[in-house]
Amino acid sequence: MLKMTTDKRQQKRSRSDREEERDRLSELPDCVVLHIMEFMDTKYAVQTCVLSKRWKDLWKRLTYLGFNTTLFKNVVKFNKFVSRVLSGRDGSVSLLNLEFTCRGMAEPKLFNRLMKYAVLHNVQQFTVSLNLSFRQSFEFRPYIFSCESLTFLKLSFNSFDTSIVALPGSLNMPALKSLQLEAVSFTARDNDYAEPFSTCNVLNTLILDGCSLHKDAKFLSISNSSLSSLTISGSFEGGAYKIALSTPNLSSLTVTGHNNHTISSACNLSFLEEVTIDTLGYTLFPNTDLLIISWLQVLTNVKILRLYSGTLLTILRDISNPVSVSTQPPCFVQLKSLILANQPSADISFEQLKRAVEYLLQNSPQRRID
C-alpha cells in the first residue's frame, strides 16, 4: 500500500513538473519566442509551426532569415524552401538581417528575387556566399546596390572568373557602414576608371578580396572621406591593376594575398595609425619591381607598421636589384612601432632581418623605435 501511494505521488509530481514546464513556455510573449527563433537557421524556425496553433504563423514574423544549402539534401529542395518562405512570410514586417549560403549551383532567378525582396523589406544586414566556380555566366541584377536601409553588406563569390559578377559604376547605399566584396569586378563609368564607393557617405570599413576591373576600366579609385579601415587582398584571378586612394581619414590599412597592385594616394593619409603587409609581392606581372617599397613611400605617416617575413624577403630582393639604387627608402615621420612577424613558409635569418630594418629606418627621424 505504501509503495502504491509513493508511485502515485511521483506520477503526480512528474505530471506537475511537465505542466509547469509547458506553462513557462506558453507564457513567454511572442516577441521573446521570436527572439529565440532568430538564433536558429530558418529551416528549423519554420519547423516549429507544427508545435501548436500558436506557433503556426510565428515564423512569418521573423526579422532574421538564414538559408544554407548544407542543411538540405540537394539544391532543388533548398530552392523550393527559400521560395516558400519568401512567399509565406508576413510582408509588413521589416527584414533586418538576411544570410544566404549556396554551395551548389546557385539559381540566378532565385538569388535576384531574394535581393529584390530584401530591398523592398528594408534589410539592414545582408550576407551572401555563392559558388560560381562552374558557371560561365550569371545573370546578376544589382537590386541591392540601391538599398537605402542597408548598413552591412558582404558578397562572397567563389569563382575562377571574377568578371562574372560586375558591380554598377556607382553604389547608392547612403546608410552603408561596412562592405565586404570577394571576386567581383568594378565597372568604369564615363571615364576610364572605376569609382564605386564615393557615394557611400558613411562607409567606415571596406574589404576587397580577389576583386578585378571590368572590361575597359584602367584603375580603381577608392574615394571616400569617411572610410577608416581598408583591406586589400589580391589574387591571381583578380590580376594586377592600379589603385588610387582618396581617403583622408583612413586609420587602418591591410594588404594581403597575391597582391601586385600599384597603390597611390591623393592625400597624405595623416590619420594613418596602423598598416599590415602580408604579401610576397609576386613578380608574375610586369612592372612590379620595388612594388612593396613603393607602397611604403605612400604610407610614411603610419604609426604602427607590421610586416611579415615574406614581405621582408621581397624587400631584400628588391633592394638587391640595381633599379633600387635610384630609389630613396621611405621616410616614416611618425613611426612608433615596427612589428616583424615570422612565417614558417618564409623563414628569415637574423642578418636578413637586421638588413631589412636598417634599410626601412635609415631615412626616418626616429631611428630608435619599439
JSON list of C-alpha atoms in Angstrom, two decimals, residues 8 12 48 71 91 97 101 109 164 199 289 300 349 355 358:
[
{"chain": "A", "resi": 8, "resn": "LYS", "atom": "CA", "xyz": [1.11, 7.93, -7.26]},
{"chain": "A", "resi": 12, "resn": "LYS", "atom": "CA", "xyz": [1.61, 13.41, -9.74]},
{"chain": "A", "resi": 48, "resn": "THR", "atom": "CA", "xyz": [8.27, 24.99, -35.12]},
{"chain": "A", "resi": 71, "resn": "LEU", "atom": "CA", "xyz": [21.05, 21.67, -44.34]},
{"chain": "A", "resi": 91, "resn": "GLY", "atom": "CA", "xyz": [5.43, 41.29, -45.81]},
{"chain": "A", "resi": 97, "resn": "ASN", "atom": "CA", "xyz": [19.18, 40.50, -41.35]},
{"chain": "A", "resi": 101, "resn": "THR", "atom": "CA", "xyz": [24.80, 30.48, -48.45]},
{"chain": "A", "resi": 109, "resn": "LYS", "atom": "CA", "xyz": [16.40, 33.79, -60.75]},
{"chain": "A", "resi": 164, "resn": "ILE", "atom": "CA", "xyz": [31.04, 37.08, -63.87]},
{"chain": "A", "resi": 199, "resn": "THR", "atom": "CA", "xyz": [28.51, 57.86, -52.87]},
{"chain": "A", "resi": 289, "resn": "ASP", "atom": "CA", "xyz": [59.94, 45.89, -59.26]},
{"chain": "A", "resi": 300, "resn": "THR", "atom": "CA", "xyz": [55.01, 57.28, -44.49]},
{"chain": "A", "resi": 349, "resn": "SER", "atom": "CA", "xyz": [67.70, 34.88, -40.76]},
{"chain": "A", "resi": 355, "resn": "ARG", "atom": "CA", "xyz": [69.49, 44.42, -43.05]},
{"chain": "A", "resi": 358, "resn": "GLU", "atom": "CA", "xyz": [68.28, 49.19, -41.36]}
]
